Structure formats: C-alpha cells, structure tokens
CHARMM-style PDB file with segment names, atoms N, HN, CA, C and O in Angstrom:
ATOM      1  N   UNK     1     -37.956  86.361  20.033  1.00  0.00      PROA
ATOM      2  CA  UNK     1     -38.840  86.197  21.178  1.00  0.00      PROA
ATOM      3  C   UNK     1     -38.320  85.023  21.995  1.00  0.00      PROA
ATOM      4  O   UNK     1     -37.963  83.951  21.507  1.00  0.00      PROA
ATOM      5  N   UNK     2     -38.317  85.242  22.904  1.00  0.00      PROA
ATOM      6  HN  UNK     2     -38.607  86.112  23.300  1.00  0.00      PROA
ATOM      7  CA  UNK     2     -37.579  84.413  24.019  1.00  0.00      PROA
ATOM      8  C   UNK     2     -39.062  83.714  24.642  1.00  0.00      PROA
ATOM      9  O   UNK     2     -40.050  84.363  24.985  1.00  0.00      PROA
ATOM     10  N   UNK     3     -38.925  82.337  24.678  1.00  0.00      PROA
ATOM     11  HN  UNK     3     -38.123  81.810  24.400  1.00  0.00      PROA
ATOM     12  CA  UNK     3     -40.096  81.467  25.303  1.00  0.00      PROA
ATOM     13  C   UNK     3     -39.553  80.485  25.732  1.00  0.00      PROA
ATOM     14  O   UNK     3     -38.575  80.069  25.110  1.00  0.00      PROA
ATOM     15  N   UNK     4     -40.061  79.687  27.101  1.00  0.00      PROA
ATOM     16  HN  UNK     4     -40.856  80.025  27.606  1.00  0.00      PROA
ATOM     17  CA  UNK     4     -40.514  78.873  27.984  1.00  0.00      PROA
ATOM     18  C   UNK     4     -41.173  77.643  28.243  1.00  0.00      PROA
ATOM     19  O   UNK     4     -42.207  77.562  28.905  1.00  0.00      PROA
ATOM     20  N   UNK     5     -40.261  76.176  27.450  1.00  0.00      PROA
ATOM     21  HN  UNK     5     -39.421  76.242  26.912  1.00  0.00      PROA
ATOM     22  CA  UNK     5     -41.438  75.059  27.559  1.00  0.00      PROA
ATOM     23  C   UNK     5     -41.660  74.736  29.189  1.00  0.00      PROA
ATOM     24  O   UNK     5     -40.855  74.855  30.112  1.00  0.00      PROA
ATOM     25  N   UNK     6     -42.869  74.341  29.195  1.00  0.00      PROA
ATOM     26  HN  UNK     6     -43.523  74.244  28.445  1.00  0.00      PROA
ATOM     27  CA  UNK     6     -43.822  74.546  30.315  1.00  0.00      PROA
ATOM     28  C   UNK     6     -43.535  72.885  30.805  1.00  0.00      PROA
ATOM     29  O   UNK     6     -44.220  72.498  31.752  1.00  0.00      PROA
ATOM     30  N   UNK     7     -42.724  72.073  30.300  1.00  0.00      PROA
ATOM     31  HN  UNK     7     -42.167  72.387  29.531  1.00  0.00      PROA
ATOM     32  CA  UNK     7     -42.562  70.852  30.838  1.00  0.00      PROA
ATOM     33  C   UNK     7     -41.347  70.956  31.450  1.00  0.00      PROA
ATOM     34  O   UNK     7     -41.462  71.392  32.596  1.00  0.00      PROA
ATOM     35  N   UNK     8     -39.994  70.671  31.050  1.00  0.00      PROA
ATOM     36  HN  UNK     8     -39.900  70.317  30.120  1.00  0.00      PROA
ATOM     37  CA  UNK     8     -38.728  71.053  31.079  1.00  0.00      PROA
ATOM     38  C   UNK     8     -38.010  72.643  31.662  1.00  0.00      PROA
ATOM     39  O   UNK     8     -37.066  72.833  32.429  1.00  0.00      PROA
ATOM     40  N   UNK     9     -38.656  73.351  31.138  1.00  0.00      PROA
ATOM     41  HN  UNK     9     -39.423  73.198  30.515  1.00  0.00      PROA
ATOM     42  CA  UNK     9     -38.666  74.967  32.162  1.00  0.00      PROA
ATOM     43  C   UNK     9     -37.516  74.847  30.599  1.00  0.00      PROA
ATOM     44  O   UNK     9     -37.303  75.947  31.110  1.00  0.00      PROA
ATOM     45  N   UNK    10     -37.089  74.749  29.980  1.00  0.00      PROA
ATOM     46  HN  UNK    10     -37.262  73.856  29.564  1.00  0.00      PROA
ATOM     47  CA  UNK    10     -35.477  74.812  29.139  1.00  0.00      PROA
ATOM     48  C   UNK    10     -36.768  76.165  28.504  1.00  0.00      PROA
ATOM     49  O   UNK    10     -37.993  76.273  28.448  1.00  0.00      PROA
ATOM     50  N   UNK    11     -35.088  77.295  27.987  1.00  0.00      PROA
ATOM     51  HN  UNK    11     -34.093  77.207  28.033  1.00  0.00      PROA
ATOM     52  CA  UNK    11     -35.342  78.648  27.206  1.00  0.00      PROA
ATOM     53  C   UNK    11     -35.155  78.428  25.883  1.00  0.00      PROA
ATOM     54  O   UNK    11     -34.592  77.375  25.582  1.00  0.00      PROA
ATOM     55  N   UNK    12     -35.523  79.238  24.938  1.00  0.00      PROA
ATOM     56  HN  UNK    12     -35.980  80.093  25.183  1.00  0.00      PROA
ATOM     57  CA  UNK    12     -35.050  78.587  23.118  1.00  0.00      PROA
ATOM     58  C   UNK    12     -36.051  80.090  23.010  1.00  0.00      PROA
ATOM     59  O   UNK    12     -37.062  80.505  23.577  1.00  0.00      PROA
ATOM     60  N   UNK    13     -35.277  80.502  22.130  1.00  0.00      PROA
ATOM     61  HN  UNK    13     -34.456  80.164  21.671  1.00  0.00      PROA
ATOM     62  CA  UNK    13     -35.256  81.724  20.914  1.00  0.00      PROA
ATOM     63  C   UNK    13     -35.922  81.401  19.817  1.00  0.00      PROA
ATOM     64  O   UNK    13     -35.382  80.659  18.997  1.00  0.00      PROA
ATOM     65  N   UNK    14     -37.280  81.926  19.592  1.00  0.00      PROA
ATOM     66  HN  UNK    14     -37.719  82.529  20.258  1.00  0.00      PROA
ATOM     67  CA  UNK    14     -37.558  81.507  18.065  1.00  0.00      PROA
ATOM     68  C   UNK    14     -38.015  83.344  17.835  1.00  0.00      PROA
ATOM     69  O   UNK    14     -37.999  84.363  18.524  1.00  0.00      PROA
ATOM     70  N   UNK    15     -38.417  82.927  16.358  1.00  0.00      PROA
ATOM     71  HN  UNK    15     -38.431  82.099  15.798  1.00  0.00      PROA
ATOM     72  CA  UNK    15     -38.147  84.750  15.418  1.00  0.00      PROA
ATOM     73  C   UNK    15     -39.723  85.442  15.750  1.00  0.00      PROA
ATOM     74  O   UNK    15     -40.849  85.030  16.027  1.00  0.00      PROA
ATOM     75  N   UNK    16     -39.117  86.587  15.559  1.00  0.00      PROA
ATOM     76  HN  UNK    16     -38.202  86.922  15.334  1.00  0.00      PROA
ATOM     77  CA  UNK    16     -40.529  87.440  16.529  1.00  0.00      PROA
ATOM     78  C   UNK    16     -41.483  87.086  15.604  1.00  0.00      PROA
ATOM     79  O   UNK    16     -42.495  86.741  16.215  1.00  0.00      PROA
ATOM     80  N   UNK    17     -41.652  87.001  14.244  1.00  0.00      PROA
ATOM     81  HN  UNK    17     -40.830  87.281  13.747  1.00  0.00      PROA
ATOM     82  CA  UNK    17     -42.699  87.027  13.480  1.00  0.00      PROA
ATOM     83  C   UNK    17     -43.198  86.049  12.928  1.00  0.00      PROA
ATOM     84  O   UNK    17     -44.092  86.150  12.088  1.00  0.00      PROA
ATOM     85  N   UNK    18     -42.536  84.603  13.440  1.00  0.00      PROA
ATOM     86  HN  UNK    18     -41.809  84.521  14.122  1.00  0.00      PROA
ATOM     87  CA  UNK    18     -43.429  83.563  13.077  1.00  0.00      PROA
ATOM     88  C   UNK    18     -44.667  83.552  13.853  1.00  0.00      PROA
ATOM     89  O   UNK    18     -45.051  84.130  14.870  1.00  0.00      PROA
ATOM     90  N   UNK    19     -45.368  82.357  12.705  1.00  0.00      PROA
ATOM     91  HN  UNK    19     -45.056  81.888  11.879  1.00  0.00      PROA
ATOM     92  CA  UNK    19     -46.496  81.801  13.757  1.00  0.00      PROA
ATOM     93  C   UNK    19     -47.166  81.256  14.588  1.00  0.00      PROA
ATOM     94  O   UNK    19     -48.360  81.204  14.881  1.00  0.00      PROA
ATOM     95  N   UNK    20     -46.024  80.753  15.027  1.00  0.00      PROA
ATOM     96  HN  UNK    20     -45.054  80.796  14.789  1.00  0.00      PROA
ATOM     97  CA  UNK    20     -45.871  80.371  16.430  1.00  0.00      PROA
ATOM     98  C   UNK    20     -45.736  81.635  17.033  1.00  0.00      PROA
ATOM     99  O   UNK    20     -46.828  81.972  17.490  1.00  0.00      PROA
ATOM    100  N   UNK    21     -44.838  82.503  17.236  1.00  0.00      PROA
ATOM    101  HN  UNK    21     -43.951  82.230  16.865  1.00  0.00      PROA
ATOM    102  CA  UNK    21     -44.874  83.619  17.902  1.00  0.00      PROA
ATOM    103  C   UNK    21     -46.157  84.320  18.224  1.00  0.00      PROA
ATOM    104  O   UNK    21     -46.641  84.652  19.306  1.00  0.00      PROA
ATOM    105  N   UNK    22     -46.571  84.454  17.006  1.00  0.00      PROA
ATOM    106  HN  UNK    22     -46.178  84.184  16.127  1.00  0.00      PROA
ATOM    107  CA  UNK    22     -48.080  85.632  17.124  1.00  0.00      PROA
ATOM    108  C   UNK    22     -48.920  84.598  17.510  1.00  0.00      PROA
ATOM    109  O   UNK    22     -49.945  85.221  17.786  1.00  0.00      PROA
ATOM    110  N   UNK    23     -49.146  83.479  17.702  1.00  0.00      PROA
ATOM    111  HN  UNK    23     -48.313  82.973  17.477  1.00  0.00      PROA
ATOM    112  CA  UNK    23     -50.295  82.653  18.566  1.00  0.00      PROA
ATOM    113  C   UNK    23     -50.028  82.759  20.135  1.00  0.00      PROA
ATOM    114  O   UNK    23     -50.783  82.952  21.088  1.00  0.00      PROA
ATOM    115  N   UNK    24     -49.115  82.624  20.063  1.00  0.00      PROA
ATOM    116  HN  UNK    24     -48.501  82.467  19.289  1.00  0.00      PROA
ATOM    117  CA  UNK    24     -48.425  82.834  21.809  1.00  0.00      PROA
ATOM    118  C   UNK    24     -48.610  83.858  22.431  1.00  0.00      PROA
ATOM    119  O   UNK    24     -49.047  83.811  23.581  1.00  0.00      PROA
ATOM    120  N   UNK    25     -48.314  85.041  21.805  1.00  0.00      PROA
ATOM    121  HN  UNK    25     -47.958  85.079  20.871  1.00  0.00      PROA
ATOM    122  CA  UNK    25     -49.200  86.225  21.887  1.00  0.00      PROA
ATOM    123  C   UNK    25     -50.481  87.142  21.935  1.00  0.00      PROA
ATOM    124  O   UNK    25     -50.790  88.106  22.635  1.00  0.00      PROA
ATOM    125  N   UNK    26     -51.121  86.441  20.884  1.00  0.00      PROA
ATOM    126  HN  UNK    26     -50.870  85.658  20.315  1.00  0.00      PROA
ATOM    127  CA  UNK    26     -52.300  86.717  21.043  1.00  0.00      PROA
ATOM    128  C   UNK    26     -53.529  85.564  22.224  1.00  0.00      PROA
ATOM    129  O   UNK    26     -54.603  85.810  22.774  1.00  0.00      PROA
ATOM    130  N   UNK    27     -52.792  84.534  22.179  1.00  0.00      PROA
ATOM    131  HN  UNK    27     -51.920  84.335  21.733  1.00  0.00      PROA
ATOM    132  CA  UNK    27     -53.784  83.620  22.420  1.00  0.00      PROA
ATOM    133  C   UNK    27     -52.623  83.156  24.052  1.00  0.00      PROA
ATOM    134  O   UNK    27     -51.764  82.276  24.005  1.00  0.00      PROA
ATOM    135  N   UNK    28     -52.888  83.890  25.148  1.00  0.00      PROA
ATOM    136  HN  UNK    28     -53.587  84.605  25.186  1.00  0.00      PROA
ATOM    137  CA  UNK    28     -52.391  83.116  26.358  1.00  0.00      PROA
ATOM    138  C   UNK    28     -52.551  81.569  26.492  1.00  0.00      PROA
ATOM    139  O   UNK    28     -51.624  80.946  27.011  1.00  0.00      PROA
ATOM    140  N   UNK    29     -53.799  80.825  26.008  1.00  0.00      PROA
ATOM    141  HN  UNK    29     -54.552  81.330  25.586  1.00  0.00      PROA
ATOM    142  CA  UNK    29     -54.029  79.800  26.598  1.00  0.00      PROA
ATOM    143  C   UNK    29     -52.843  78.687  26.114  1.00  0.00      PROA
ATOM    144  O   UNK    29     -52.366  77.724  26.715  1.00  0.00      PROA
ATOM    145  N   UNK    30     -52.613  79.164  24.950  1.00  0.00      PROA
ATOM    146  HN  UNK    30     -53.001  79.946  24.461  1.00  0.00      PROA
ATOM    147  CA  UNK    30     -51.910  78.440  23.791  1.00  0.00      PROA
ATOM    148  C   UNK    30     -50.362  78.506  24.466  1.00  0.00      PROA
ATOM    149  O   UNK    30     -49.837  79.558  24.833  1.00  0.00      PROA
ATOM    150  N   UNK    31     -49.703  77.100  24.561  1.00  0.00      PROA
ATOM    151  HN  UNK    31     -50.129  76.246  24.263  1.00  0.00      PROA
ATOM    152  CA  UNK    31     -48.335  77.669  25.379  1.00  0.00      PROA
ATOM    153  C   UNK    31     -47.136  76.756  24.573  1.00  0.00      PROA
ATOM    154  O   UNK    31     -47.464  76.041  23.625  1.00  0.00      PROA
ATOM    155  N   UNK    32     -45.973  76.826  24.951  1.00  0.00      PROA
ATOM    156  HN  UNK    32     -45.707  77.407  25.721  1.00  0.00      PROA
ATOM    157  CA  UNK    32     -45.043  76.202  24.027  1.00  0.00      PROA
ATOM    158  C   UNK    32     -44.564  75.068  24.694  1.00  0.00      PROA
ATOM    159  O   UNK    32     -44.793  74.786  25.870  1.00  0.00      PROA
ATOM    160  N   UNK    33     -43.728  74.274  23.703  1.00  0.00      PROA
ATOM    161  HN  UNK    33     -43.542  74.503  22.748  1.00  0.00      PROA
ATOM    162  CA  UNK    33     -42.869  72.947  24.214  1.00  0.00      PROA
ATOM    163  C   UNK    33     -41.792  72.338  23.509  1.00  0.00      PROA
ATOM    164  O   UNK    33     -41.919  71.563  22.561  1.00  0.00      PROA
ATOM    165  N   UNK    34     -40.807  72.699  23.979  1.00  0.00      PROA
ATOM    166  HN  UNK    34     -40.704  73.328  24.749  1.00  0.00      PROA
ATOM    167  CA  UNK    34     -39.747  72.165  23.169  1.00  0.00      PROA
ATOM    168  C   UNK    34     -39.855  71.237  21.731  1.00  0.00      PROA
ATOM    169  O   UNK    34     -40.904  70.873  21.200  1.00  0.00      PROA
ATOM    170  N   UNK    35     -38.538  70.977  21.285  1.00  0.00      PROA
ATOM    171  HN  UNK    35     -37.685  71.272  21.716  1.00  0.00      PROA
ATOM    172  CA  UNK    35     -38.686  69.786  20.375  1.00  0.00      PROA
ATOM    173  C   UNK    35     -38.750  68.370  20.861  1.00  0.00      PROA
ATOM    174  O   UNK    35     -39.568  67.581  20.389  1.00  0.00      PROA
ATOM    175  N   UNK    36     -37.717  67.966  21.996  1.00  0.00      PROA
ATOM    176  HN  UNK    36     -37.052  68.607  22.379  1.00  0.00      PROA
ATOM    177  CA  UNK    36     -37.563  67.169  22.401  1.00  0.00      PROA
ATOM    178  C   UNK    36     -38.493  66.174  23.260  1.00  0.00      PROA
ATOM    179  O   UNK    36     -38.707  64.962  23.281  1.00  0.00      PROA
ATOM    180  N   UNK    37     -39.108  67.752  24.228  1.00  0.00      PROA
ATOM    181  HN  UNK    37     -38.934  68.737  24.211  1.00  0.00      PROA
ATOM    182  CA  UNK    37     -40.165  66.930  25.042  1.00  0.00      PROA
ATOM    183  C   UNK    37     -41.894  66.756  23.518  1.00  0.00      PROA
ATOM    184  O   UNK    37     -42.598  65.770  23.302  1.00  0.00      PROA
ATOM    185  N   UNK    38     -41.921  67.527  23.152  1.00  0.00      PROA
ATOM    186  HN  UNK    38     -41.350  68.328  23.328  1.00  0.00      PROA
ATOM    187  CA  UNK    38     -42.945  67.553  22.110  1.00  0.00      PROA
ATOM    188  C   UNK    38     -42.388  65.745  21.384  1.00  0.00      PROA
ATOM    189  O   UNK    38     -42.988  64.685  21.562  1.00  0.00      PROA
ATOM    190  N   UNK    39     -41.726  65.858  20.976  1.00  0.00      PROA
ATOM    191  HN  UNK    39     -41.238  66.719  20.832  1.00  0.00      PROA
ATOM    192  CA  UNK    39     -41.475  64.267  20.246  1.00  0.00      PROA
ATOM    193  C   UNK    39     -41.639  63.025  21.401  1.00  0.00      PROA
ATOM    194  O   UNK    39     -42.041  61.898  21.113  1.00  0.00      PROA
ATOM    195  N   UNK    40     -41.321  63.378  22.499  1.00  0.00      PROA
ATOM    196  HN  UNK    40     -40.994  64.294  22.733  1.00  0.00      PROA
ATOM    197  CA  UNK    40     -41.165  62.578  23.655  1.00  0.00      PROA
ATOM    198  C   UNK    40     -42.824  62.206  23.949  1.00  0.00      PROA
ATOM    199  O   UNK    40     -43.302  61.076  23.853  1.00  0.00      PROA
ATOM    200  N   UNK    41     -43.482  63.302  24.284  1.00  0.00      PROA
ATOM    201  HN  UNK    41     -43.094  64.220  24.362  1.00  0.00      PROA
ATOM    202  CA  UNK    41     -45.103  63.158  25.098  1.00  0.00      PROA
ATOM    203  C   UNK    41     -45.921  62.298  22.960  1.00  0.00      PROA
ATOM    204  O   UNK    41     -46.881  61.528  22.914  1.00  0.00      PROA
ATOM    205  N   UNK    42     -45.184  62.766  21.737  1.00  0.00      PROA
ATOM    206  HN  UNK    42     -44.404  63.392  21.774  1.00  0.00      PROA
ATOM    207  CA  UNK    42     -45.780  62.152  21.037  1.00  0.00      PROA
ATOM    208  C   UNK    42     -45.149  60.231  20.460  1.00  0.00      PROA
ATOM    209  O   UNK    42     -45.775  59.518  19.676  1.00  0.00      PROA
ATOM    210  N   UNK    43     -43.841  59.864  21.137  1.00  0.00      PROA
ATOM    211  HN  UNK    43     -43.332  60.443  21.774  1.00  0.00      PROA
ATOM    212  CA  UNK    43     -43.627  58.813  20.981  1.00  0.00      PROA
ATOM    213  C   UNK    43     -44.550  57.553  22.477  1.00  0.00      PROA
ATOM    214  O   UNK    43     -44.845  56.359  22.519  1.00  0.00      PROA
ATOM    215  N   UNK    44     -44.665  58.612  23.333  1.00  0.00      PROA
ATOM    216  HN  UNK    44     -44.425  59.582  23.299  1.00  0.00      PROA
ATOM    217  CA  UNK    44     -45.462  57.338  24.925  1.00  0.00      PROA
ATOM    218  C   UNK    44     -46.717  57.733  24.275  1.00  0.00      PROA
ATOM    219  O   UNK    44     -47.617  56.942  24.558  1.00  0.00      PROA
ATOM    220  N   UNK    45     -47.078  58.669  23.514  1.00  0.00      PROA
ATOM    221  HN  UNK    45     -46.347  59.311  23.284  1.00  0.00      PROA
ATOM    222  CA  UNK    45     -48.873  58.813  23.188  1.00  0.00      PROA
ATOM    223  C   UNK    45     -48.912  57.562  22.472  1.00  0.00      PROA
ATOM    224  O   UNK    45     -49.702  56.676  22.801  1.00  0.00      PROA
ATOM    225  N   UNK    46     -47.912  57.408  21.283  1.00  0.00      PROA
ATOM    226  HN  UNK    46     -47.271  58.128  21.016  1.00  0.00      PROA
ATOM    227  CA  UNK    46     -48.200  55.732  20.320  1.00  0.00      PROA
ATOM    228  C   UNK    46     -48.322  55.126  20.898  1.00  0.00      PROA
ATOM    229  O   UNK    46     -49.389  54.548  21.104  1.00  0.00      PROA
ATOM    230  N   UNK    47     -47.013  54.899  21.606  1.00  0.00      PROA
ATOM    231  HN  UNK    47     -46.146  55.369  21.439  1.00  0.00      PROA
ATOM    232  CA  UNK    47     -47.079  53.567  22.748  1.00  0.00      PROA
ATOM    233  C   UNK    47     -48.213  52.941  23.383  1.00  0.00      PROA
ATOM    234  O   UNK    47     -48.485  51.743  23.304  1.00  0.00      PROA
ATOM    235  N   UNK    48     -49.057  54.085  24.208  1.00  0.00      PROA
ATOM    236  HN  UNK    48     -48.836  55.058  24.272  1.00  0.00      PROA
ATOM    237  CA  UNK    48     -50.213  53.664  24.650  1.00  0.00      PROA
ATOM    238  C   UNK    48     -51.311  53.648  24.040  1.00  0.00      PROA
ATOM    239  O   UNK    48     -52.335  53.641  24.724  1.00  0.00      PROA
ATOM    240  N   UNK    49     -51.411  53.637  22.571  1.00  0.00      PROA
ATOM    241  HN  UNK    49     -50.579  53.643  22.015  1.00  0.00      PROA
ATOM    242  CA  UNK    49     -52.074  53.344  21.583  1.00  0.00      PROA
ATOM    243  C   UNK    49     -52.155  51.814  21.458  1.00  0.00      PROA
ATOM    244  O   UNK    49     -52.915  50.868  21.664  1.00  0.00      PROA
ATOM    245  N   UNK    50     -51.105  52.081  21.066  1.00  0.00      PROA
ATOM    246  HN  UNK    50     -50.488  52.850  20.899  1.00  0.00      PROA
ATOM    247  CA  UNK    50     -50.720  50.569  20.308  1.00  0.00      PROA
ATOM    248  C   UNK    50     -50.858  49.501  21.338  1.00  0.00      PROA
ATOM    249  O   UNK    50     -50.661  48.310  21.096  1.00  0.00      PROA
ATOM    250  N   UNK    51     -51.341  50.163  22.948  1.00  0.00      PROA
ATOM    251  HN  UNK    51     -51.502  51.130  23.145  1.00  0.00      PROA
ATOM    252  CA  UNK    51     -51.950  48.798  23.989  1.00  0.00      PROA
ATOM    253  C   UNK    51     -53.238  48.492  23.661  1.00  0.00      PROA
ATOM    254  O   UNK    51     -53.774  47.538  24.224  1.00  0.00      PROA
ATOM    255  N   UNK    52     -53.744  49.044  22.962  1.00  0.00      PROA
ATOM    256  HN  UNK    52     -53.309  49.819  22.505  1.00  0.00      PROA
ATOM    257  CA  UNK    52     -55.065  48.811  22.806  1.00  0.00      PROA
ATOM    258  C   UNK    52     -56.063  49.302  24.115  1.00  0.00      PROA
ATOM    259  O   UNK    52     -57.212  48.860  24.143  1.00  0.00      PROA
ATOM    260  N   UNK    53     -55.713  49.993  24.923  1.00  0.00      PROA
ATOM    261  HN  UNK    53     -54.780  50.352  24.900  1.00  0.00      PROA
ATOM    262  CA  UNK    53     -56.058  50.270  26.426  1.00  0.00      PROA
ATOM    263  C   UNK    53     -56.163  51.697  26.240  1.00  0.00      PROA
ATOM    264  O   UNK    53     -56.250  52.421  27.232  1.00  0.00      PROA
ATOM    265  N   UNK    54     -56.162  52.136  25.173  1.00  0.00      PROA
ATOM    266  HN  UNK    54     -56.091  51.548  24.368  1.00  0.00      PROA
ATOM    267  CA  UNK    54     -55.963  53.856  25.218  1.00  0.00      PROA
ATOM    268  C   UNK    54     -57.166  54.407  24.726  1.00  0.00      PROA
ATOM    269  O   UNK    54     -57.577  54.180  23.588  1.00  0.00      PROA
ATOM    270  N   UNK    55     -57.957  55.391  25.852  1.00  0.00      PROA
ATOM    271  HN  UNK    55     -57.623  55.575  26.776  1.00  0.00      PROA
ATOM    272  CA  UNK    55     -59.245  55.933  25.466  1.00  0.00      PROA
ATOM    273  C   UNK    55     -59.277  57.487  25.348  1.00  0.00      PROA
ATOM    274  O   UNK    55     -58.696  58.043  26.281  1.00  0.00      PROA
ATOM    275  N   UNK    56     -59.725  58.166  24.583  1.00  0.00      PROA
ATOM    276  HN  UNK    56     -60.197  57.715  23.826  1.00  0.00      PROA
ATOM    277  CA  UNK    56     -59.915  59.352  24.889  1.00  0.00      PROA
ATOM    278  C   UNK    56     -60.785  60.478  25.519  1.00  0.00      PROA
ATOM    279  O   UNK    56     -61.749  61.056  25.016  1.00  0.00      PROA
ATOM    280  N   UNK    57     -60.039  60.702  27.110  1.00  0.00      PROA
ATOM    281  HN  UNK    57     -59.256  60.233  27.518  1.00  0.00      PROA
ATOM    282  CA  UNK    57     -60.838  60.917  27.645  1.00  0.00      PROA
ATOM    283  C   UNK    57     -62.522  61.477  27.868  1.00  0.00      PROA
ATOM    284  O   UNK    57     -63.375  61.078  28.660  1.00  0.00      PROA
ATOM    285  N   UNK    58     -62.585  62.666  26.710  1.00  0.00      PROA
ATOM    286  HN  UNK    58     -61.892  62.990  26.066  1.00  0.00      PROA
ATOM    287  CA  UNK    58     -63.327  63.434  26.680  1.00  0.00      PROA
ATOM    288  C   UNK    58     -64.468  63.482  25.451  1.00  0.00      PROA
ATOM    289  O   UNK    58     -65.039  64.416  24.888  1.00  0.00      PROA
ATOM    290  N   UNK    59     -64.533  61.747  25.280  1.00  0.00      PROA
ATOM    291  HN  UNK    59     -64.070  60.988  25.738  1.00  0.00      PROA
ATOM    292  CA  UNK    59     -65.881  61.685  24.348  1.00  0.00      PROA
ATOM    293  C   UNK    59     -66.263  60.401  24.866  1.00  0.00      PROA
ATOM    294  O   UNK    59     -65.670  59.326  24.963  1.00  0.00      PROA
ATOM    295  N   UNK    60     -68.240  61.087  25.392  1.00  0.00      PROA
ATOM    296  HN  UNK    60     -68.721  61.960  25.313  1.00  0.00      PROA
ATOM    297  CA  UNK    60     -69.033  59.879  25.676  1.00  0.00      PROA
ATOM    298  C   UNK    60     -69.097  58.939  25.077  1.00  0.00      PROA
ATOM    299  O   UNK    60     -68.537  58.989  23.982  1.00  0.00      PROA
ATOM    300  N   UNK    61     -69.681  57.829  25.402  1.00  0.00      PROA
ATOM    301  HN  UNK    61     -70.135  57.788  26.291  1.00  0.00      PROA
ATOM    302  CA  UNK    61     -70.147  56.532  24.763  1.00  0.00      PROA
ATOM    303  C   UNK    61     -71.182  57.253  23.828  1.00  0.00      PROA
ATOM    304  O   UNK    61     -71.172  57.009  22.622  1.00  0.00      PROA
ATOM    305  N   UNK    62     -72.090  58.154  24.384  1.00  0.00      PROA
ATOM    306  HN  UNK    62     -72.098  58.352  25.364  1.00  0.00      PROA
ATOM    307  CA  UNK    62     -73.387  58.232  23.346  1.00  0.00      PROA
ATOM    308  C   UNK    62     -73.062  59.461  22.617  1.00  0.00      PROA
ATOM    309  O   UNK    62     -73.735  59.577  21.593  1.00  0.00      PROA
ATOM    310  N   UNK    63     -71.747  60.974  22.960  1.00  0.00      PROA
ATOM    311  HN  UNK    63     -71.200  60.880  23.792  1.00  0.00      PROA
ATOM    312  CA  UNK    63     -71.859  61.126  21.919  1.00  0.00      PROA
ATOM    313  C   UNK    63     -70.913  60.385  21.046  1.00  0.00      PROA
ATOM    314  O   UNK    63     -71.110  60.768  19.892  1.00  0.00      PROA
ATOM    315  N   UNK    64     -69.917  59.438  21.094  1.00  0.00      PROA
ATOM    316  HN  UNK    64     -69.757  59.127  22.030  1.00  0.00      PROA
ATOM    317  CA  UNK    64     -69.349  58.150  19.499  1.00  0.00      PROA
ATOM    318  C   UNK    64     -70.041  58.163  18.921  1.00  0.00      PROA
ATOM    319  O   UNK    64     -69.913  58.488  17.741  1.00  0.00      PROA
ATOM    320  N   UNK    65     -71.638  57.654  19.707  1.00  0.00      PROA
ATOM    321  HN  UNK    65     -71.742  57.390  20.666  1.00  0.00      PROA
ATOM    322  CA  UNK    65     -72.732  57.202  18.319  1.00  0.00      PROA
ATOM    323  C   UNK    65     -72.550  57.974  17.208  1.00  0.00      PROA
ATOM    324  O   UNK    65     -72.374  57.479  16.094  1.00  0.00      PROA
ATOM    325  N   UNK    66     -72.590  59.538  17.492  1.00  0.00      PROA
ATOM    326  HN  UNK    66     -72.733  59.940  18.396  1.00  0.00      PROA
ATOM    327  CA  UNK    66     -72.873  60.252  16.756  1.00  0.00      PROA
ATOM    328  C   UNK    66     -72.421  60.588  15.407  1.00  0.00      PROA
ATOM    329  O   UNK    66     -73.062  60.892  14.401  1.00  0.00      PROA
ATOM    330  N   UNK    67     -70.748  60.418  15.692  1.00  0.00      PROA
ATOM    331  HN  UNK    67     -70.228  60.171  16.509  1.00  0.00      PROA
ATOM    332  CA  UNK    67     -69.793  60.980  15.082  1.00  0.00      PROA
ATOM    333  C   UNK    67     -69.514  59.905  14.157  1.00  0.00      PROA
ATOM    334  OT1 UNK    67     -68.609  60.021  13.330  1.00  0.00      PROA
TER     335      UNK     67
END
C-alpha cells in the first residue's frame, strides 16, 4: 500500500496487511507520517515541555479538578 505523510508530502510503501494499513483504511480520519517527521513533531513536543510553558490545549481548569 502506497501512502502519503501529510507533513512532508514524501511517499513510503508499507505491507497491505498491517495495522497500520487497515486503520488507514477503514478509519479516513486517521492519517499517516513518516518516521522522520513523526520523531521530529515528538522531539519539539519535549522541548516545549521541558519549558514548563506547555499546556494542553483542550482540558478546562474545572474539568482538571476532576480527573
């Protein structure tokens, strides 16, 4: 199966029957990303960890309490 990281546009061949494959397939929303840029967007994610400045966007103050 021939796929498309969505950052880089670069092509890469992986095997029709992994599972990566059949998620990609079944599930459009779900999309791929190289190795390179995948290690890349997860070495600046530490980075801006480790400023202490790094929030995640999509949880309130009140629901934290919760969790």
């Amino acid at each position: 199966m021939r796929v498309k990281c969505v950052i880089c546009d670069s092509i890469e061949t992986i095997e029709d029957f992994c599972v990566l494959a059949k998620k990609l397939r079944n599930r459009p929303i779900h999309t791929f990303m190289c190795d390179p840029c995948q290690s890349r967007i997860t070495e600046r994610t530490g980075e801006r960890k480790a400023t202490g400045r790094f929030q995640t966007p999509h949880i309130n103050k009140e629901e934290s309490e919760w969790l």
